[in-house]
PDB file of C-alpha atoms in Angstrom:
ATOM      1  CA  MET A   4     -15.251 -25.627  -5.630  1.00 41.00           C
ATOM      2  CA  ALA A   5     -16.070 -22.362  -3.877  1.00 41.00           C
ATOM      3  CA  ILE A   6     -15.147 -21.740  -0.283  1.00 45.00           C
ATOM      4  CA  ILE A   7     -17.563 -19.267   1.273  1.00 43.00           C
ATOM      5  CA  ILE A   8     -16.067 -17.804   4.422  1.00 47.00           C
ATOM      6  CA  LEU A   9     -18.033 -15.063   6.074  1.00 47.00           C
ATOM      7  CA  GLY A  10     -15.730 -12.448   7.460  1.00 45.00           C
ATOM      8  CA  ASP A  11     -17.374 -12.602  10.874  1.00 46.00           C
ATOM      9  CA  ARG A  12     -15.600  -9.536  12.148  1.00 46.00           C
ATOM     10  CA  HIS A  13     -18.201  -7.385  10.407  1.00 44.00           C
ATOM     11  CA  ALA A  14     -21.250  -9.256  11.755  1.00 48.00           C
ATOM     12  CA  GLY A  15     -23.503  -6.256  11.057  1.00 49.00           C
ATOM     13  CA  ALA A  16     -21.697  -4.624   8.137  1.00 54.00           C
ATOM     14  CA  GLN A  17     -21.249  -6.155   4.684  1.00 61.00           C
ATOM     15  CA  ALA A  18     -18.220  -8.514   4.892  1.00 64.00           C
ATOM     16  CA  PRO A  19     -15.759  -8.053   1.995  1.00 70.00           C
ATOM     17  CA  ALA A  20     -16.433 -10.473  -0.855  1.00 77.00           C
ATOM     18  CA  VAL A  21     -14.183 -13.527  -1.084  1.00 85.00           C
ATOM     19  CA  PRO A  22     -11.759 -12.745  -3.938  1.00 89.00           C
ATOM     20  CA  ASP A  23     -11.286 -15.621  -6.393  1.00 91.00           C
ATOM     21  CA  ALA A  24      -7.538 -15.362  -5.794  1.00 93.00           C
ATOM     22  CA  ALA A  25      -8.107 -16.150  -2.101  1.00 96.00           C
ATOM     23  CA  ALA A  26      -8.351 -19.879  -2.807  1.00 94.00           C
ATOM     24  CA  VAL A  27      -4.579 -20.081  -3.309  1.00 95.00           C
ATOM     25  CA  CYS A  28      -3.927 -18.205  -0.044  1.00 97.00           C
ATOM     26  CA  LEU A  29      -6.406 -20.377   1.864  1.00 95.00           C
ATOM     27  CA  SER A  30      -4.669 -23.548   0.733  1.00 95.00           C
ATOM     28  CA  CYS A  31      -1.606 -22.674   2.862  1.00 95.00           C
ATOM     29  CA  HIS A  32      -2.881 -20.100   5.334  1.00 96.00           C
ATOM     30  CA  GLY A  33      -5.977 -22.091   6.299  1.00 93.00           C
ATOM     31  CA  PRO A  34      -9.725 -21.367   6.106  1.00 87.00           C
ATOM     32  CA  PHE A  35      -9.656 -18.467   8.610  1.00 89.00           C
ATOM     33  CA  GLY A  36      -6.204 -17.297   7.643  1.00 94.00           C
ATOM     34  CA  ARG A  37      -4.801 -19.411  10.506  1.00 93.00           C
ATOM     35  CA  PRO A  38      -2.310 -21.919   9.110  1.00 95.00           C
ATOM     36  CA  GLU A  39      -1.708 -25.393  10.511  1.00 93.00           C
ATOM     37  CA  THR A  40       1.975 -24.871   9.722  1.00 94.00           C
ATOM     38  CA  PRO A  41       3.535 -22.681  12.457  1.00 93.00           C
ATOM     39  CA  GLU A  42       6.185 -21.364  10.042  1.00 94.00           C
ATOM     40  CA  TYR A  43       3.444 -19.647   8.051  1.00 95.00           C
ATOM     41  CA  PRO A  44       1.975 -16.385   9.340  1.00 96.00           C
ATOM     42  CA  ILE A  45      -1.551 -15.950  10.634  1.00 96.00           C
ATOM     43  CA  ILE A  46      -3.009 -13.562   8.050  1.00 96.00           C
ATOM     44  CA  GLY A  47      -6.620 -13.648   9.231  1.00 95.00           C
ATOM     45  CA  GLY A  48      -7.261 -10.318  10.974  1.00 94.00           C
ATOM     46  CA  GLN A  49      -3.822  -8.927  10.131  1.00 96.00           C
ATOM     47  CA  ASN A  50      -3.644  -5.209   9.241  1.00 96.00           C
ATOM     48  CA  ALA A  51      -4.824  -4.831   5.638  1.00 96.00           C
ATOM     49  CA  ALA A  52      -2.244  -2.147   4.789  1.00 96.00           C
ATOM     50  CA  TYR A  53       0.521  -4.460   6.007  1.00 96.00           C
ATOM     51  CA  LEU A  54      -0.840  -7.462   4.081  1.00 97.00           C
ATOM     52  CA  ALA A  55      -0.955  -5.375   0.901  1.00 97.00           C
ATOM     53  CA  SER A  56       2.603  -4.090   1.384  1.00 95.00           C
ATOM     54  CA  ALA A  57       3.866  -7.641   2.047  1.00 96.00           C
ATOM     55  CA  LEU A  58       2.199  -8.941  -1.128  1.00 96.00           C
ATOM     56  CA  ARG A  59       3.703  -6.054  -3.139  1.00 96.00           C
ATOM     57  CA  ALA A  60       7.124  -6.842  -1.670  1.00 95.00           C
ATOM     58  CA  TYR A  61       6.814 -10.518  -2.640  1.00 95.00           C
ATOM     59  CA  ARG A  62       5.555  -9.530  -6.109  1.00 96.00           C
ATOM     60  CA  ALA A  63       8.553  -7.213  -6.562  1.00 95.00           C
ATOM     61  CA  GLY A  64      10.982  -9.929  -5.435  1.00 94.00           C
ATOM     62  CA  GLN A  65      11.939  -7.834  -2.387  1.00 95.00           C
ATOM     63  CA  ARG A  66      11.584 -10.795  -0.075  1.00 94.00           C
ATOM     64  CA  THR A  67      13.890 -13.797  -0.501  1.00 92.00           C
ATOM     65  CA  GLY A  68      15.037 -16.703   1.646  1.00 83.00           C
ATOM     66  CA  GLU A  69      13.076 -19.356   3.584  1.00 76.00           C
ATOM     67  CA  ALA A  70       9.483 -19.680   2.184  1.00 80.00           C
ATOM     68  CA  ALA A  71       9.636 -16.390   0.249  1.00 88.00           C
ATOM     69  CA  GLY A  72      10.014 -18.198  -3.081  1.00 90.00           C
ATOM     70  CA  VAL A  73       6.537 -19.727  -2.795  1.00 93.00           C
ATOM     71  CA  MET A  74       5.008 -16.352  -1.978  1.00 95.00           C
ATOM     72  CA  THR A  75       6.792 -14.620  -4.861  1.00 95.00           C
ATOM     73  CA  GLY A  76       5.273 -17.166  -7.235  1.00 95.00           C
ATOM     74  CA  VAL A  77       1.835 -16.546  -5.736  1.00 96.00           C
ATOM     75  CA  ALA A  78       2.109 -12.747  -5.748  1.00 97.00           C
ATOM     76  CA  GLU A  79       3.692 -12.231  -9.169  1.00 96.00           C
ATOM     77  CA  PRO A  80       0.458 -12.453 -11.215  1.00 96.00           C
ATOM     78  CA  LEU A  81      -1.605 -10.333  -8.837  1.00 97.00           C
ATOM     79  CA  ASP A  82      -2.577  -6.814  -9.899  1.00 98.00           C
ATOM     80  CA  ASP A  83      -2.896  -3.961  -7.394  1.00 98.00           C
ATOM     81  CA  ARG A  84      -6.687  -4.241  -7.166  1.00 97.00           C
ATOM     82  CA  THR A  85      -6.554  -7.959  -6.382  1.00 97.00           C
ATOM     83  CA  ILE A  86      -3.880  -7.319  -3.754  1.00 98.00           C
ATOM     84  CA  GLU A  87      -6.101  -4.722  -2.077  1.00 97.00           C
ATOM     85  CA  ASP A  88      -9.128  -7.072  -2.231  1.00 96.00           C
ATOM     86  CA  LEU A  89      -7.149  -9.968  -0.718  1.00 97.00           C
ATOM     87  CA  ALA A  90      -5.768  -7.707   2.022  1.00 97.00           C
ATOM     88  CA  ALA A  91      -9.253  -6.400   2.881  1.00 95.00           C
ATOM     89  CA  PHE A  92     -10.720  -9.896   2.892  1.00 95.00           C
ATOM     90  CA  PHE A  93      -8.100 -11.521   5.142  1.00 96.00           C
ATOM     91  CA  SER A  94      -7.986  -8.517   7.444  1.00 95.00           C
ATOM     92  CA  SER A  95     -11.745  -8.930   7.941  1.00 93.00           C
ATOM     93  CA  LEU A  96     -11.320 -12.417   9.414  1.00 92.00           C
ATOM     94  CA  ARG A  97     -11.315 -12.588  13.226  1.00 73.00           C
ATOM     95  CA  SER A  98      -8.135 -14.627  13.819  1.00 66.00           C
ATOM     96  CA  LEU A  99      -5.898 -11.660  14.639  1.00 54.00           C
ATOM     97  CA  ARG A 100      -8.505  -9.447  16.291  1.00 51.00           C
TER      98      ARG A 100
ATOM     99  CA  MET B  30      12.125   2.484  31.675  1.00 41.00           C
ATOM    100  CA  ALA B  31      10.931  -1.105  31.846  1.00 41.00           C
ATOM    101  CA  ILE B  32       7.631  -2.168  30.301  1.00 45.00           C
ATOM    102  CA  ILE B  33       6.204  -5.191  32.062  1.00 43.00           C
ATOM    103  CA  ILE B  34       3.575  -6.862  29.863  1.00 47.00           C
ATOM    104  CA  LEU B  35       2.141 -10.098  31.120  1.00 47.00           C
ATOM    105  CA  GLY B  36       1.554 -12.455  28.225  1.00 45.00           C
ATOM    106  CA  ASP B  37      -2.086 -13.057  29.187  1.00 46.00           C
ATOM    107  CA  ARG B  38      -2.529 -15.954  26.784  1.00 46.00           C
ATOM    108  CA  HIS B  39      -0.921 -18.276  29.383  1.00 44.00           C
ATOM    109  CA  ALA B  40      -3.059 -17.129  32.321  1.00 48.00           C
ATOM    110  CA  GLY B  41      -2.336 -20.358  34.220  1.00 49.00           C
ATOM    111  CA  ALA B  42       1.070 -21.270  32.779  1.00 54.00           C
ATOM    112  CA  GLN B  43       4.261 -19.251  33.210  1.00 61.00           C
ATOM    113  CA  ALA B  44       4.172 -16.441  30.563  1.00 64.00           C
ATOM    114  CA  PRO B  45       7.464 -16.077  28.664  1.00 70.00           C
ATOM    115  CA  ALA B  46       9.718 -13.429  30.222  1.00 77.00           C
ATOM    116  CA  VAL B  47       9.816 -10.015  28.525  1.00 85.00           C
ATOM    117  CA  PRO B  48      13.136  -9.962  26.612  1.00 89.00           C
ATOM    118  CA  ASP B  49      15.095  -6.718  27.051  1.00 91.00           C
ATOM    119  CA  ALA B  50      15.214  -6.430  23.254  1.00 93.00           C
ATOM    120  CA  ALA B  51      11.391  -6.271  23.181  1.00 96.00           C
ATOM    121  CA  ALA B  52      11.402  -2.580  24.083  1.00 94.00           C
ATOM    122  CA  VAL B  53      12.512  -1.678  20.551  1.00 95.00           C
ATOM    123  CA  CYS B  54       9.779  -3.842  19.015  1.00 96.00           C
ATOM    124  CA  LEU B  55       7.119  -2.413  21.335  1.00 95.00           C
ATOM    125  CA  SER B  56       7.986   1.121  20.322  1.00 95.00           C
ATOM    126  CA  CYS B  57       6.599   0.504  16.803  1.00 95.00           C
ATOM    127  CA  HIS B  58       4.403  -2.556  17.189  1.00 96.00           C
ATOM    128  CA  GLY B  59       2.604  -1.268  20.300  1.00 93.00           C
ATOM    129  CA  PRO B  60       2.274  -2.581  23.867  1.00 87.00           C
ATOM    130  CA  PHE B  61       0.332  -5.752  22.912  1.00 89.00           C
ATOM    131  CA  GLY B  62       2.058  -6.181  19.574  1.00 94.00           C
ATOM    132  CA  ARG B  63      -0.827  -4.281  17.951  1.00 93.00           C
ATOM    133  CA  PRO B  64       0.523  -1.222  16.160  1.00 95.00           C
ATOM    134  CA  GLU B  65      -1.315   2.062  15.769  1.00 93.00           C
ATOM    135  CA  THR B  66       0.177   2.291  12.278  1.00 94.00           C
ATOM    136  CA  PRO B  67      -1.832   0.045   9.926  1.00 93.00           C
ATOM    137  CA  GLU B  68       1.196  -0.465   7.644  1.00 94.00           C
ATOM    138  CA  TYR B  69       2.944  -2.318  10.473  1.00 95.00           C
ATOM    139  CA  PRO B  70       1.987  -5.934  11.178  1.00 96.00           C
ATOM    140  CA  ILE B  71       0.194  -7.124  14.269  1.00 96.00           C
ATOM    141  CA  ILE B  72       2.846  -9.343  15.874  1.00 96.00           C
ATOM    142  CA  GLY B  73       1.054 -10.036  19.155  1.00 95.00           C
ATOM    143  CA  GLY B  74      -0.192 -13.631  18.988  1.00 94.00           C
ATOM    144  CA  GLN B  75       1.467 -14.294  15.603  1.00 96.00           C
ATOM    145  CA  ASN B  76       2.984 -17.765  15.078  1.00 96.00           C
ATOM    146  CA  ALA B  77       6.348 -17.845  16.892  1.00 96.00           C
ATOM    147  CA  ALA B  78       8.077 -19.907  14.180  1.00 96.00           C
ATOM    148  CA  TYR B  79       6.983 -17.348  11.576  1.00 96.00           C
ATOM    149  CA  LEU B  80       8.100 -14.388  13.695  1.00 97.00           C
ATOM    150  CA  ALA B  81      11.520 -15.999  14.143  1.00 97.00           C
ATOM    151  CA  SER B  82      11.884 -16.714  10.416  1.00 95.00           C
ATOM    152  CA  ALA B  83      10.862 -13.138   9.548  1.00 96.00           C
ATOM    153  CA  LEU B  84      13.441 -11.710  11.977  1.00 97.00           C
ATOM    154  CA  ARG B  85      16.144 -13.990  10.512  1.00 96.00           C
ATOM    155  CA  ALA B  86      15.166 -12.841   7.004  1.00 95.00           C
ATOM    156  CA  TYR B  87      15.446  -9.174   8.017  1.00 95.00           C
ATOM    157  CA  ARG B  88      18.753  -9.880   9.779  1.00 96.00           C
ATOM    158  CA  ALA B  89      20.100 -11.557   6.633  1.00 95.00           C
ATOM    159  CA  GLY B  90      18.975  -8.659   4.443  1.00 94.00           C
ATOM    160  CA  GLN B  91      16.537 -10.963   2.617  1.00 95.00           C
ATOM    161  CA  ARG B  92      13.731  -8.457   2.919  1.00 94.00           C
ATOM    162  CA  THR B  93      14.014  -5.082   1.185  1.00 92.00           C
ATOM    163  CA  GLY B  94      11.631  -2.339   0.055  1.00 83.00           C
ATOM    164  CA  GLU B  95       8.985  -0.344   1.940  1.00 76.00           C
ATOM    165  CA  ALA B  96       9.672  -0.447   5.760  1.00 80.00           C
ATOM    166  CA  ALA B  97      12.133  -3.356   5.530  1.00 88.00           C
ATOM    167  CA  GLY B  98      15.133  -1.068   6.081  1.00 90.00           C
ATOM    168  CA  VAL B  99      13.984  -0.208   9.607  1.00 93.00           C
ATOM    169  CA  MET B 100      13.504  -3.888  10.461  1.00 95.00           C
ATOM    170  CA  THR B 101      16.894  -4.868   9.044  1.00 95.00           C
ATOM    171  CA  GLY B 102      18.502  -2.300  11.349  1.00 95.00           C
ATOM    172  CA  VAL B 103      16.564  -3.699  14.304  1.00 96.00           C
ATOM    173  CA  ALA B 104      17.260  -7.360  13.509  1.00 97.00           C
ATOM    174  CA  GLU B 105      20.939  -7.115  12.561  1.00 96.00           C
ATOM    175  CA  PRO B 106      22.336  -7.154  16.140  1.00 96.00           C
ATOM    176  CA  LEU B 107      20.021  -9.910  17.381  1.00 97.00           C
ATOM    177  CA  ASP B 108      21.475 -13.360  18.025  1.00 98.00           C
ATOM    178  CA  ASP B 109      19.476 -16.545  17.455  1.00 98.00           C
ATOM    179  CA  ARG B 110      18.564 -16.957  21.124  1.00 97.00           C
ATOM    180  CA  THR B 111      17.184 -13.400  21.370  1.00 97.00           C
ATOM    181  CA  ILE B 112      15.199 -13.934  18.164  1.00 98.00           C
ATOM    182  CA  GLU B 113      13.622 -17.098  19.628  1.00 97.00           C
ATOM    183  CA  ASP B 114      12.865 -15.284  22.912  1.00 96.00           C
ATOM    184  CA  LEU B 115      11.248 -12.329  21.112  1.00 97.00           C
ATOM    185  CA  ALA B 116       9.214 -14.679  18.905  1.00 97.00           C
ATOM    186  CA  ALA B 117       7.988 -16.666  21.944  1.00 95.00           C
ATOM    187  CA  PHE B 118       7.143 -13.507  23.851  1.00 95.00           C
ATOM    188  CA  PHE B 119       5.152 -11.790  21.103  1.00 96.00           C
ATOM    189  CA  SER B 120       3.430 -15.011  20.109  1.00 95.00           C
ATOM    190  CA  SER B 121       2.236 -15.321  23.717  1.00 93.00           C
ATOM    191  CA  LEU B 122       0.279 -12.049  23.517  1.00 92.00           C
ATOM    192  CA  ARG B 123      -3.458 -12.437  22.844  1.00 73.00           C
ATOM    193  CA  SER B 124      -3.821  -9.984  19.947  1.00 64.00           C
ATOM    194  CA  LEU B 125      -3.731 -12.609  17.205  1.00 52.00           C
ATOM    195  CA  ARG B 126      -5.465 -15.443  19.057  1.00 49.00           C
TER     196      ARG B 126
END
């Protein structure tokens, strides 16, 4: 199953491609990076540099407590390039703009 | 100096009061919770429950690495009520909606 979400924030420009790894993020953070669950952050439209640093922090085990364990499991296998691609993709979504 | 920011998301309803503690947050995250610095998260309009859980995690020292040290210093003195008030206030700002 492929979820094609056009990053509508760049109506004219080329929207970032949907990284394969995004499917896992979408399952909790929702199709536009806007989760149903209020305890989860809106990541759609969030600053890309912040999203990347948060994913690196989860990957490095620098975030613990509450739901951090789930995110550490998600982030652990991600390489730097995939982290940057995910950050660019979710930042391109309108939710936070 | 007092910064009065009307949480415009509740144009009709009563916008949450601006907590005194918000001044510190605004100094980095910007007047509408939209920081100039891309490494900082947009907190304006973010889910209140998430904002509160993130502040509790910083307060408890459960987030380390990158800019976490600054946030731990900010969150340490905050009591639960102030955390809930800050989360409600910043969530009420339009940036992320």
